[in-house]
Coordinates of C-alpha atoms and ligand atoms in Angstrom, one line a residue:
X1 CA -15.8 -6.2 5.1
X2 CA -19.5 -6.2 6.9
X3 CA -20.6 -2.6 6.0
X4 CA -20.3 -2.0 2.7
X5 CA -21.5 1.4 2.6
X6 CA -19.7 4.2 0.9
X7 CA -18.2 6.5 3.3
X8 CA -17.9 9.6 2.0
X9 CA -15.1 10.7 0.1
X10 CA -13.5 13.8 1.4
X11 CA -10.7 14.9 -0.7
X12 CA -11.2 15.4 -4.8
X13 CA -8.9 18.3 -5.5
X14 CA -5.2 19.2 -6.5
X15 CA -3.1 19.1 -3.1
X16 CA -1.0 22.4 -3.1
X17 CA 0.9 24.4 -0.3
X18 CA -1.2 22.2 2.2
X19 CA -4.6 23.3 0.2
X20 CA -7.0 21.7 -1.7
X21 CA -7.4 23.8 -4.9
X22 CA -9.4 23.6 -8.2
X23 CA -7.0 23.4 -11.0
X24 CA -6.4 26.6 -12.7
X25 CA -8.2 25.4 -15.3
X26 CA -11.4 24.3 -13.2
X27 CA -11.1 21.1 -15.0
X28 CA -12.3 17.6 -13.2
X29 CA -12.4 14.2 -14.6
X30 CA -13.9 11.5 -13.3
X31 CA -13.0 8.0 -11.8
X32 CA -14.6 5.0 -12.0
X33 CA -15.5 2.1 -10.2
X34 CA -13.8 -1.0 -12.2
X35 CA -16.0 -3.2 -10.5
X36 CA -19.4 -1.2 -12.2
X37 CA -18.0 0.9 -14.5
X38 CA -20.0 3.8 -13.1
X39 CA -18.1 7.1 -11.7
X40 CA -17.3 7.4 -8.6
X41 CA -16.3 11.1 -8.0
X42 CA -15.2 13.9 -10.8
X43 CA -11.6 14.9 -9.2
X44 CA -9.8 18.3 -10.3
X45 CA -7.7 17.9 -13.2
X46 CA -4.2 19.2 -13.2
X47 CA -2.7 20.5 -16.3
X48 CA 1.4 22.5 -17.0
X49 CA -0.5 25.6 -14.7
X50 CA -1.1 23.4 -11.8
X51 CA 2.1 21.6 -11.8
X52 CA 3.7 25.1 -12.2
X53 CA 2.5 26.3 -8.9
X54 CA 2.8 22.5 -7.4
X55 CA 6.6 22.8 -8.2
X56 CA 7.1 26.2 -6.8
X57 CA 5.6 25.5 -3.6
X58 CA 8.2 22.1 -3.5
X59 CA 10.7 25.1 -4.6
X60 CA 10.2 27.4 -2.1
X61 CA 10.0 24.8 0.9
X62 CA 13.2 23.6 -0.2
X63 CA 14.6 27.0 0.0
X64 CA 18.5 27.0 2.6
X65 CA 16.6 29.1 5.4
X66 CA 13.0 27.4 5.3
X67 CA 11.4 25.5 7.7
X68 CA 12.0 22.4 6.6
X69 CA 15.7 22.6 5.5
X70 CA 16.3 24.2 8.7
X71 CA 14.2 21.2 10.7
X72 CA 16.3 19.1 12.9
X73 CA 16.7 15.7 11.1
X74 CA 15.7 13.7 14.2
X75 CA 12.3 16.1 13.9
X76 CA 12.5 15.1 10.6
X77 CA 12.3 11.6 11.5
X78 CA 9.2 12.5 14.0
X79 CA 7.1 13.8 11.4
X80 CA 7.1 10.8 9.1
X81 CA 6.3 8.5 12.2
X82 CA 3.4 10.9 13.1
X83 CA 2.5 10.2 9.4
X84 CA 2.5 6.8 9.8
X85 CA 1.0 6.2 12.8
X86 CA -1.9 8.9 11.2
X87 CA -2.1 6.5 8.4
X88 CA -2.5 3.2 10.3
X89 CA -5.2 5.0 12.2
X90 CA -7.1 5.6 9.0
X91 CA -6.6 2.3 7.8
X92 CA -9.8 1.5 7.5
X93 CA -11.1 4.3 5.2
X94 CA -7.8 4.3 3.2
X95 CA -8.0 0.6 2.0
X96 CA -11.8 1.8 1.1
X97 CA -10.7 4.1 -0.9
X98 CA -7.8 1.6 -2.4
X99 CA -10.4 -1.2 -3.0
X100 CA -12.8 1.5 -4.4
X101 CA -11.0 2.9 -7.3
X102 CA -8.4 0.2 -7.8
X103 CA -10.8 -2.9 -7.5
X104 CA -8.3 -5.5 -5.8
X105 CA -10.2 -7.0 -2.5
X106 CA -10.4 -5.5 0.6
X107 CA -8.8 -7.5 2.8
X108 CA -5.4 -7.0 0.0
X109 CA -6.0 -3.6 0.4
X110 CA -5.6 -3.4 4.1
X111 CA -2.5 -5.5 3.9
X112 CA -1.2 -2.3 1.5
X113 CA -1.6 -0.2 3.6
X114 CA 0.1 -2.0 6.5
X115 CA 3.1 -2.2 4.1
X116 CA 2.5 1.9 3.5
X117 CA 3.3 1.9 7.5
X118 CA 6.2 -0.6 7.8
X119 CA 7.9 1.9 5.0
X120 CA 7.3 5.0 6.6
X121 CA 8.1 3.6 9.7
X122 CA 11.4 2.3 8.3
X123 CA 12.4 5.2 6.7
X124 CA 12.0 7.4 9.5
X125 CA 14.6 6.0 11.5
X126 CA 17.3 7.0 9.0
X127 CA 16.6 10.2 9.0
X128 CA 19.5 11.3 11.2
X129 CA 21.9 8.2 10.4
X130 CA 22.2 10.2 6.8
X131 CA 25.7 10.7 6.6
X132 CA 29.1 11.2 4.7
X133 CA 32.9 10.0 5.6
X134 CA 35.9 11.7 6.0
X135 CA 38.6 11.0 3.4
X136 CA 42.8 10.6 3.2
X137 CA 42.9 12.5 0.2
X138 CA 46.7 13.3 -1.1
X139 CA 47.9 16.9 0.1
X140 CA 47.4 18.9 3.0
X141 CA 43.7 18.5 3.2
X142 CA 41.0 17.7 5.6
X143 CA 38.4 16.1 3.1
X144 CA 35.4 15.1 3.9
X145 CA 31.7 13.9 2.2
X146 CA 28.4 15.3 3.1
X147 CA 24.7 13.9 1.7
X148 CA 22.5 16.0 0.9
X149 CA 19.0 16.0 -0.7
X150 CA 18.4 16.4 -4.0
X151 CA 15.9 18.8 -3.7
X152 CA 12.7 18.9 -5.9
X153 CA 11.4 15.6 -6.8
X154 CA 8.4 15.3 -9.4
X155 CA 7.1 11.4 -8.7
X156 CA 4.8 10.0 -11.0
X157 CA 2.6 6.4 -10.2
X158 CA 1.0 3.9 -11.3
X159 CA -2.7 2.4 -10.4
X160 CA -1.4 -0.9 -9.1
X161 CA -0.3 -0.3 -5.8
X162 CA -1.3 3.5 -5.5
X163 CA -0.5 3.6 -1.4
X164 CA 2.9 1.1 -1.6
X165 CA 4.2 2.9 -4.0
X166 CA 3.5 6.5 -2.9
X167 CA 5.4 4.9 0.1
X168 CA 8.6 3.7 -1.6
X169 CA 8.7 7.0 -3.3
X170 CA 7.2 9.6 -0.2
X171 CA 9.3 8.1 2.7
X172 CA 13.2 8.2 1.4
X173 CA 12.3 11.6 -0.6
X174 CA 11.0 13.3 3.0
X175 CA 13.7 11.1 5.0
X176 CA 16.5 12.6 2.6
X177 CA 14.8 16.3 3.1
X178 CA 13.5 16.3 -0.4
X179 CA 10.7 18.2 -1.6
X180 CA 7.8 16.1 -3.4
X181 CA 5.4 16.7 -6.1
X182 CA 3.2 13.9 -6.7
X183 CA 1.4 12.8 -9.5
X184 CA -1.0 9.9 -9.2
X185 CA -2.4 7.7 -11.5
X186 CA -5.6 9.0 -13.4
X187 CA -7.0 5.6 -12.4
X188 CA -6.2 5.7 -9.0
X189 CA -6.1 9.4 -7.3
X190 CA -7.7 9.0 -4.1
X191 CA -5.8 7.6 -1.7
X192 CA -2.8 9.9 -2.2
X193 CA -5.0 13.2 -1.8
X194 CA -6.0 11.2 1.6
X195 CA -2.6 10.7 2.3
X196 CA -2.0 14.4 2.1
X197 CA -4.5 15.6 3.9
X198 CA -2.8 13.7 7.1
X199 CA 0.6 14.6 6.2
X200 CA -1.0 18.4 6.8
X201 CA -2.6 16.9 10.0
X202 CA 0.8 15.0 11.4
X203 CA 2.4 19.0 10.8
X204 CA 4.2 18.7 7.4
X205 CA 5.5 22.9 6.7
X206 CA 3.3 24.1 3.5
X207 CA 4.9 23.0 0.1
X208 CA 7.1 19.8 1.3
X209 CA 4.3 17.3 -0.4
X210 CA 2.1 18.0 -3.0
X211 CA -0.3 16.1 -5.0
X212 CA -1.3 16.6 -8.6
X213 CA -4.3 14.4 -9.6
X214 CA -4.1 14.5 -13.9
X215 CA -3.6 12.8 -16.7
X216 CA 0.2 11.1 -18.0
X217 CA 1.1 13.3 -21.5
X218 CA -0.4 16.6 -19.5
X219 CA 0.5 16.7 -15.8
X220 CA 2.9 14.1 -15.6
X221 CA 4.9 15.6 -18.9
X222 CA 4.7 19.2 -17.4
X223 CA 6.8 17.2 -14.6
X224 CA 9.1 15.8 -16.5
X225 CA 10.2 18.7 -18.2
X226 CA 10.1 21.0 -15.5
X227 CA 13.4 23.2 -15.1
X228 CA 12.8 23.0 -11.5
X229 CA 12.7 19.4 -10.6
X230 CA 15.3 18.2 -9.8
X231 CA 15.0 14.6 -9.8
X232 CA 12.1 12.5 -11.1
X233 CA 11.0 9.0 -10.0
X234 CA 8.6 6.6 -11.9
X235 CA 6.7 3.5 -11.5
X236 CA 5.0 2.3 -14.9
X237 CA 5.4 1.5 -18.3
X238 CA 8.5 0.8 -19.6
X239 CA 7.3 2.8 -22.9
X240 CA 6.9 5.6 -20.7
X241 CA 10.1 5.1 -19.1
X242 CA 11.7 5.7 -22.6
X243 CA 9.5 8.5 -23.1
X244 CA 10.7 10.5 -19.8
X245 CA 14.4 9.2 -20.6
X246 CA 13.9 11.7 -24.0
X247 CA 12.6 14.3 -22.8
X248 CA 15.1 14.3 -19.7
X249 CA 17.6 14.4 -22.0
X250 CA 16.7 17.5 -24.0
X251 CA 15.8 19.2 -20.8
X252 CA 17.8 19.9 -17.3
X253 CA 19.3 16.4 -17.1
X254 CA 17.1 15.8 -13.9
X255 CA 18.1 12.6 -11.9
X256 CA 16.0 9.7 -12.9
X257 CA 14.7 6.4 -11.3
X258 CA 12.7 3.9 -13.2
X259 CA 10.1 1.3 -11.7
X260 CA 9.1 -0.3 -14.9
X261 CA 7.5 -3.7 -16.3
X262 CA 8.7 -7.2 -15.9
X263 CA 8.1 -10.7 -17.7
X264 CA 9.6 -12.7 -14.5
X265 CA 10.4 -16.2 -14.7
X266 CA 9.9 -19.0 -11.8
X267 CA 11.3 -21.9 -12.3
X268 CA 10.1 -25.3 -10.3
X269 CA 12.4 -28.4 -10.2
X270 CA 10.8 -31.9 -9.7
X271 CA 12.3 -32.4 -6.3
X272 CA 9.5 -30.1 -4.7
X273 CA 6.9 -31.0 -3.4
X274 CA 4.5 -30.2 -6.4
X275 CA 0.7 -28.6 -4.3
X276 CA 3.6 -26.4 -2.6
X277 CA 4.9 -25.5 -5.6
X278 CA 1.7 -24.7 -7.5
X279 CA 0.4 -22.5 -4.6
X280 CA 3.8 -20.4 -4.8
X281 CA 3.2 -20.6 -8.5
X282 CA -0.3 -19.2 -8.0
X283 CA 0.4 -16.2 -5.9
X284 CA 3.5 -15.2 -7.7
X285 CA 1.1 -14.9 -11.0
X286 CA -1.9 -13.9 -9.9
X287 CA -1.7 -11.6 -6.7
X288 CA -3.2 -8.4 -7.9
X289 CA -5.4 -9.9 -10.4
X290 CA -1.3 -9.9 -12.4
X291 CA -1.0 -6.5 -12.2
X292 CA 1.8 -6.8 -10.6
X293 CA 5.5 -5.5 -12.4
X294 CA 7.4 -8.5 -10.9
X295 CA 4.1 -11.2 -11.5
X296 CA 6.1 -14.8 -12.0
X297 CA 4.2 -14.8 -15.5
X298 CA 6.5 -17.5 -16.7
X299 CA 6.2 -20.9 -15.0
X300 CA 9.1 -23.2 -16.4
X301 CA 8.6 -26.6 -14.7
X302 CA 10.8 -29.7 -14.7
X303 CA 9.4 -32.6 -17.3
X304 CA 9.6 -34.8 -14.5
X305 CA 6.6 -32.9 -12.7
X306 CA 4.9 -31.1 -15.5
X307 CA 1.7 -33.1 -15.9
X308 CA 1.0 -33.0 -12.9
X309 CA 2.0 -29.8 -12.2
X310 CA -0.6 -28.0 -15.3
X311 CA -3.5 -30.2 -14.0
X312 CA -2.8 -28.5 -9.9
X313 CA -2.6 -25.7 -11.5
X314 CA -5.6 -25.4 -13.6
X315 CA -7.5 -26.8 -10.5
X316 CA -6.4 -23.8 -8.0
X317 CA -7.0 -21.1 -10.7
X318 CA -10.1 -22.5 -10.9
X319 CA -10.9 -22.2 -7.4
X320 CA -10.4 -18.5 -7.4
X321 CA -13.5 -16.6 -6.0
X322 CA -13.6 -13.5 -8.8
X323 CA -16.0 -10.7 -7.8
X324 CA -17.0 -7.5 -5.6
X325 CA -13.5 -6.5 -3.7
X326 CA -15.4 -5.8 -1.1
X327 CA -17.1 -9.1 -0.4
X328 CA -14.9 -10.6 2.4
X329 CA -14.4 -14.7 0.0
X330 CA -13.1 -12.4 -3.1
X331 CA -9.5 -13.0 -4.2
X332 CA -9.9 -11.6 -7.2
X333 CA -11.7 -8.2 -8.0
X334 CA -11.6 -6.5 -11.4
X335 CA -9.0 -4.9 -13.7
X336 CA -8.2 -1.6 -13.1
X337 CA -10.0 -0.4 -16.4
X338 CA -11.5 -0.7 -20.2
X339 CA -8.0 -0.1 -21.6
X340 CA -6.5 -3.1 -19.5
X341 CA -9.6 -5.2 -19.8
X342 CA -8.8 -5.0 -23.7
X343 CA -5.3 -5.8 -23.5
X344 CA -5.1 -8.6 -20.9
X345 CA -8.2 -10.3 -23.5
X346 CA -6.3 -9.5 -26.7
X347 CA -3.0 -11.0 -25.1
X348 CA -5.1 -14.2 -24.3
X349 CA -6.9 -14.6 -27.5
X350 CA -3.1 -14.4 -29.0
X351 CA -2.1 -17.1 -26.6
X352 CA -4.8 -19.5 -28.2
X353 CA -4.5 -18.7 -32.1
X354 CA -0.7 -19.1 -31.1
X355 CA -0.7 -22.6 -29.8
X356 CA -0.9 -22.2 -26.2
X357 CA -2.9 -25.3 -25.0
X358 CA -5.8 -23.3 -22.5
X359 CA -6.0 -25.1 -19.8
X360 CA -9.1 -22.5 -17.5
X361 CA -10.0 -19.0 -17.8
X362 CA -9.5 -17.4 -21.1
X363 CA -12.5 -15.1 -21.6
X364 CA -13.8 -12.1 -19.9
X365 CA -16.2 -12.7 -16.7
X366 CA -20.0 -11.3 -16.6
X367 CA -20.4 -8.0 -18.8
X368 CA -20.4 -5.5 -15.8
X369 CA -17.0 -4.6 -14.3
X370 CA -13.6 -5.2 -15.9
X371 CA -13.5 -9.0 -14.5
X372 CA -11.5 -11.7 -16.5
X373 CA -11.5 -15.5 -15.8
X374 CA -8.1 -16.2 -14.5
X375 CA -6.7 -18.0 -16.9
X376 CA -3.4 -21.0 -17.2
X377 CA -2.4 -21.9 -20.5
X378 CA 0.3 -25.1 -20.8
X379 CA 2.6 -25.9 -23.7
X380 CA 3.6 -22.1 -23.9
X381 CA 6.9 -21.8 -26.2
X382 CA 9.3 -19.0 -25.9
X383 CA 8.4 -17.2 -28.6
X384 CA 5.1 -16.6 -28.6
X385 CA 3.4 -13.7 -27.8
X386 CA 2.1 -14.5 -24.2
X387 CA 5.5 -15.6 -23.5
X388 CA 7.1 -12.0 -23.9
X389 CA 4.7 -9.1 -23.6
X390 CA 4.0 -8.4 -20.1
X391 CA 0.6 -9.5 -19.8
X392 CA -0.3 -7.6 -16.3
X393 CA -3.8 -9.6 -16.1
X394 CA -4.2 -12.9 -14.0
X395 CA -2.8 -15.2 -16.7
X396 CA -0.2 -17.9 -16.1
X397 CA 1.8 -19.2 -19.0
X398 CA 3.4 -22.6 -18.4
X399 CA 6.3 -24.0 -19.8
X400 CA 8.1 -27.7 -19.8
X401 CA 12.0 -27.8 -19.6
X402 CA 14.2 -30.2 -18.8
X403 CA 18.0 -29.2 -17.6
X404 CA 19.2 -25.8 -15.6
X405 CA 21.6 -24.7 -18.2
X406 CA 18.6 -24.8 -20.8
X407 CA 16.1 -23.2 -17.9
X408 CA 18.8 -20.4 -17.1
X409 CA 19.0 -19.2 -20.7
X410 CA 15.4 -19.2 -21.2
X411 CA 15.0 -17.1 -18.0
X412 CA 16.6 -14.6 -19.3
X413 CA 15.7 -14.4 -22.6
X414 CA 14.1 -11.1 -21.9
X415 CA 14.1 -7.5 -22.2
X416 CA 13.3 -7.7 -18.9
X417 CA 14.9 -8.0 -16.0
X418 CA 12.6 -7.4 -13.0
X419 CA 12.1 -10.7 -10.8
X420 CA 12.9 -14.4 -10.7
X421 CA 12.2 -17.2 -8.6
X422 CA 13.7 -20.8 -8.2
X423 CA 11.9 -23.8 -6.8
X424 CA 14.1 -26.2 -5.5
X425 CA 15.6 -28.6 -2.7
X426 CA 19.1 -28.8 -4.4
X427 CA 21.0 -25.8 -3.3
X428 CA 23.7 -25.8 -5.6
X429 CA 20.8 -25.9 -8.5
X430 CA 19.4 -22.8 -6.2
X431 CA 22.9 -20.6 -6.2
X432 CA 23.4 -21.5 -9.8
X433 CA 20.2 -20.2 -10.6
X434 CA 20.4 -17.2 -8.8
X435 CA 23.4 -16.2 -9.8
X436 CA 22.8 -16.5 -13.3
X437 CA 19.5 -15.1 -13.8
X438 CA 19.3 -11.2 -14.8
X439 CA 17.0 -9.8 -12.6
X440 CA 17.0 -7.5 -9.8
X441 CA 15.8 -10.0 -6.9
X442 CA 15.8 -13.0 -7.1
X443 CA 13.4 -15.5 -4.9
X444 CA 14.4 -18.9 -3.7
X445 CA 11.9 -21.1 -2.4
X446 CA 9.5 -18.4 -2.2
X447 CA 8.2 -15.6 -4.0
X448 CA 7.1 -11.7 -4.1
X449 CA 9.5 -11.5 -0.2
X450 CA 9.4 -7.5 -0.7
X451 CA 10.3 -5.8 2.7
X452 CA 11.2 -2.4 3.4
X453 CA 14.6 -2.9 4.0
X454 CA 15.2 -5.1 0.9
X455 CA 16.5 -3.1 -2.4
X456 CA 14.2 -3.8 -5.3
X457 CA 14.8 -2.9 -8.9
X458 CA 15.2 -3.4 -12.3
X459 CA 17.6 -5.3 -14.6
X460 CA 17.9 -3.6 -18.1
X461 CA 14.6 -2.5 -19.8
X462 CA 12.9 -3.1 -16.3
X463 CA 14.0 0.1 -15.4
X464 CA 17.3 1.6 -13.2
X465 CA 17.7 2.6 -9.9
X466 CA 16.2 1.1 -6.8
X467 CA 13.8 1.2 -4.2
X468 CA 13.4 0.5 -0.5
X469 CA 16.1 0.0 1.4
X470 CA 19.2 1.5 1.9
X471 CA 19.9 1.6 -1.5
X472 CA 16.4 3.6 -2.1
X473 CA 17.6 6.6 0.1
X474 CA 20.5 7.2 -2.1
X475 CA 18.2 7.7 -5.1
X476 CA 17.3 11.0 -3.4
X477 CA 21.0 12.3 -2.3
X478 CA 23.6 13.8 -3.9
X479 CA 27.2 13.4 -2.4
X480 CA 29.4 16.7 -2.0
X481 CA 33.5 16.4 -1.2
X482 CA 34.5 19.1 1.1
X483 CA 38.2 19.2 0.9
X484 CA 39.6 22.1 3.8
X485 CA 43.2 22.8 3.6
X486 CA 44.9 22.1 7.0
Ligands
TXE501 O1 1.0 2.7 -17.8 P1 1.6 4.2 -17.9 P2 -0.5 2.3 -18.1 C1 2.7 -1.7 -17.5 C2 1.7 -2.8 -17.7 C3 0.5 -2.1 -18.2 C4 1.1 -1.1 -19.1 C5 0.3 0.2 -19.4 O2 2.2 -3.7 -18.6 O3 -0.4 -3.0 -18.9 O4 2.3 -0.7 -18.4 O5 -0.3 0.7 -18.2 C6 1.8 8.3 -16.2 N1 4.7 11.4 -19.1 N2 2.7 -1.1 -16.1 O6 -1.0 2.8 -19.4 O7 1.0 4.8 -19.1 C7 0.3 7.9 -16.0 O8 -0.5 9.0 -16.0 C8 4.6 11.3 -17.8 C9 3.7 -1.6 -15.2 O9 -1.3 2.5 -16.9 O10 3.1 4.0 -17.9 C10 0.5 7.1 -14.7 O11 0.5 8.0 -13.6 N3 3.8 10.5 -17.2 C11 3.8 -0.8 -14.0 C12 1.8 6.4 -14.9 O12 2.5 7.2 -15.9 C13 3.0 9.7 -17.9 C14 2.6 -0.3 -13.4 C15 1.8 5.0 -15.4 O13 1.1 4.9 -16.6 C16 3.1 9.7 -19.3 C17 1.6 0.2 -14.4 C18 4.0 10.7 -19.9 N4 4.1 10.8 -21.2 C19 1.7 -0.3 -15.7 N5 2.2 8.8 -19.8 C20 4.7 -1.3 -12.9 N6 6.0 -1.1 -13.2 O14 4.3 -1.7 -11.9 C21 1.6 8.2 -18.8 N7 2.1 8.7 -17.6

């Protein structure tokens, strides 16, 4: 990026009934540059008040007579195109404010936002192909099915990929006619209060998206529990995932989707070519500095290749260009904060006193900005610690094995069940692989080939339901049987 001036940033409060409001409370709190440490803004801090009046507004806009419920679906579909093509114009200043707060490089951020489009767009077209069959049920009866949205849906986000995932969760919720409120990530708030300020612009009626800027146990608990939502969806932790699980349960059973963490496994037979292989190896570990839920964080590579294979690999992590995000060379900006900063260095320091052989990386870059070495450790054994906590910091773990049977139980033996990927030119070894491995997509000669229209999800703890693609709109429908006796 040439000008790496600040443009101003416009939007800082709570997103309510197409207003920016304090919180009730008048409370802000600020966020901070990851690449300084210094604050950025102070943005207004929503607390159970807030989300309150956020969830009535989704309420009453997804009352039978209002203007949206009444809105043709093909108008529908309109709206979210508008929003998309509002977005795209405002590319520019929205992978700023991406880059800003987050700290991944500019140019990554501009490709996020391209995806943000590509799944608006996408959705938008199904708006008014949303529909039910009729069905020979015994008796004298016309029956027939009819899909309709679920209504209020409390959303709650991670810092990772603040605009992507807003857009896996914003465009099947307005496609299905669902009402939205939003909360962010603490980290991370600004791009979605940008994001709402154009879906006011593209004509969105008052209420239908909302955005509640706070922190997890306050505003995104008040969500949870809320007797009015009617459906929650959430991208993090998988510890979090358990915790909205409970307190679903003890309150109005509230539909559920879960985005959570992974420990994915790529595994590299010695008939590839082995520089290919180690660049697919790369990106799948350390695009998005590893913060990344479906990160290839466990390299298992044939014995045949393996030498040569940890030397490649320690040579192109080396290469990496770690810095300012918005410095056009960077690949690799900090992590998101002090908390993950911590985490990702405690997890590598385990990987040493454990036996991990370090091959680069493996301490904390500079002493301004949450920056860490990326780092490859070889000889990594299944049990230790670096081989099953999800890392989420740009730290590849490599291990040696020698047949698929043996590879295929170490895959998946995992709480996890996010991603997997397969290296190979043999494509029975390929099929075997991918149908054995528990994961919710698996990646053959490739890796991280998300799209819009592909389904992506979780495998037990890595969380249940999916997202984008067909099967992503159903999360946000209910199914009603109309049986009419003839
Ligand atoms: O996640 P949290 P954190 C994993 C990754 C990372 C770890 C912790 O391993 O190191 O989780 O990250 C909100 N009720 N992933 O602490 O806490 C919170 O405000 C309701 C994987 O950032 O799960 C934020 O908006 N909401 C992951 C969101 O949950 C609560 C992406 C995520 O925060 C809440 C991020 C509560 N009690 C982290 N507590 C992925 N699947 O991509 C927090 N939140």
């Amino acid at each position: 990026m040439a000008d790496k001036s600040i443009p101003t940033i416009k939007y800082t409060k709570l997103f309510i009934n197409n207003e920016f409001v304090d919180a009730v409370s008048k409370k802000t709190f600020p966020v901070i540059n990851p690449s300084t440490e210094k604050k950025i803004v102070d943005v207004a801090e929503a607390d159970k008040e807030d989300v309150d009046k956020a969830v009535a507004a989704a309420k009453a806009a997804f009352e039978q007579n209002s203007e949206w419920r009444t809105m043709f679906a093909s108008s529908r579909g309109k709206l979210i195109v508008k929003l998309a093509d509002l977005i795209e114009r405002d590319q520019e200043y929205l992978a700023f404010l991406e880059a800003l707060d987050n700290g991944k490089p500019y140019k990554d951020a501009l490709m996020d936002v391209g995806f943000t489009v590509n799944v608006f767009k996408y959705y938008a077209g199904y708006c008014d192909k949303i529909h039910g069959s009729t069905v020979p049920s015994d008796g004298n009866f016309m029956t027939m099915t009819l899909r309709e949205p679920v209504g209020v849906v409390g959303q709650i986000i991670p810092w990772n990929y603040p605009l992507m995932v807003l857009a896996c969760k914003w465009a099947p919720a307005l496609a299905t006619g669902c009402t939205v409120v939003l909360k962010p990530a603490e980290q991370t708030p600004l791009s979605a209060l940008a994001v709402a300020a154009l879906a006011k612009e593209a004509g969105f009626p008052k209420g239908v998206v909302n955005v509640v800027p706070g922190y997890g146990p306050t505003a995104g608990g008040a969500l949870v529990k809320h007797p009015d939502v009617n459906k929650v969806s959430f991208t993090g932790s998988t510890e979090v995932g358990n915790k909205i699980m409970e307190v679903v349960g003890q309150s109005n059973l509230k539909r559920v989707s879960l985005e959570l963490g992974g420990k994915s496994p790529l595994v590299i037979f010695d008939d590839v070519d082995v520089d290919q292989a180690v660049e697919i190896a790369y990106r799948a570990c350390f695009t998005n500095h590893g913060q990344n839920c479906c990160a290839g964080s466990r390299t298992y590579v044939q014995s045949g290749i393996y030498n040569e294979f940890v030397k490649k690999a320690a040579e192109i992590a080396r290469r990496t260009k770690v810095g300012d995000p918005f410095t056009d060379t960077t690949d690799q900006g900090p992590q998101v904060n002090q908390e993950m900063l911590d985490k990702v260095l405690r997890l590598i320091e385990s990987g040493k006193k454990e036996g991990a052989k370090l091959q680069t990386g493996g301490c904390r870059k500079g002493n301004e900005g949450y920056f860490v070495e990326p780092t490859v450790f070889s000889d990594v054994n299944d049990n230790m610690t670096i081989a099953r906590e999800e890392i989420f910091g740009p730290v590849q773990s490599i291990f040696k094995f020698d047949t698929l049977e043996e590879v295929i139980k170490r895959a998946n033996d995992t709480t996890y069940g996010l991603a997997a990927g397969v290296l190979t030119n043999n494509i029975s070894t390929a099929l075997a692989y991918a149908k054995s491995v528990r994961a919710g997509s698996v990646w053959v000669n490739c890796y991280h080939a998300l799209a819009p229209q592909t389904p992506f999800g979780g495998f037990k703890q890595s969380g249940m339901g999916r997202e984008l693609g067909e099967e992503g709109l159903k999360e946000y429908l209910e199914l009603k049987t109309v049986s009419i006796k003839v």
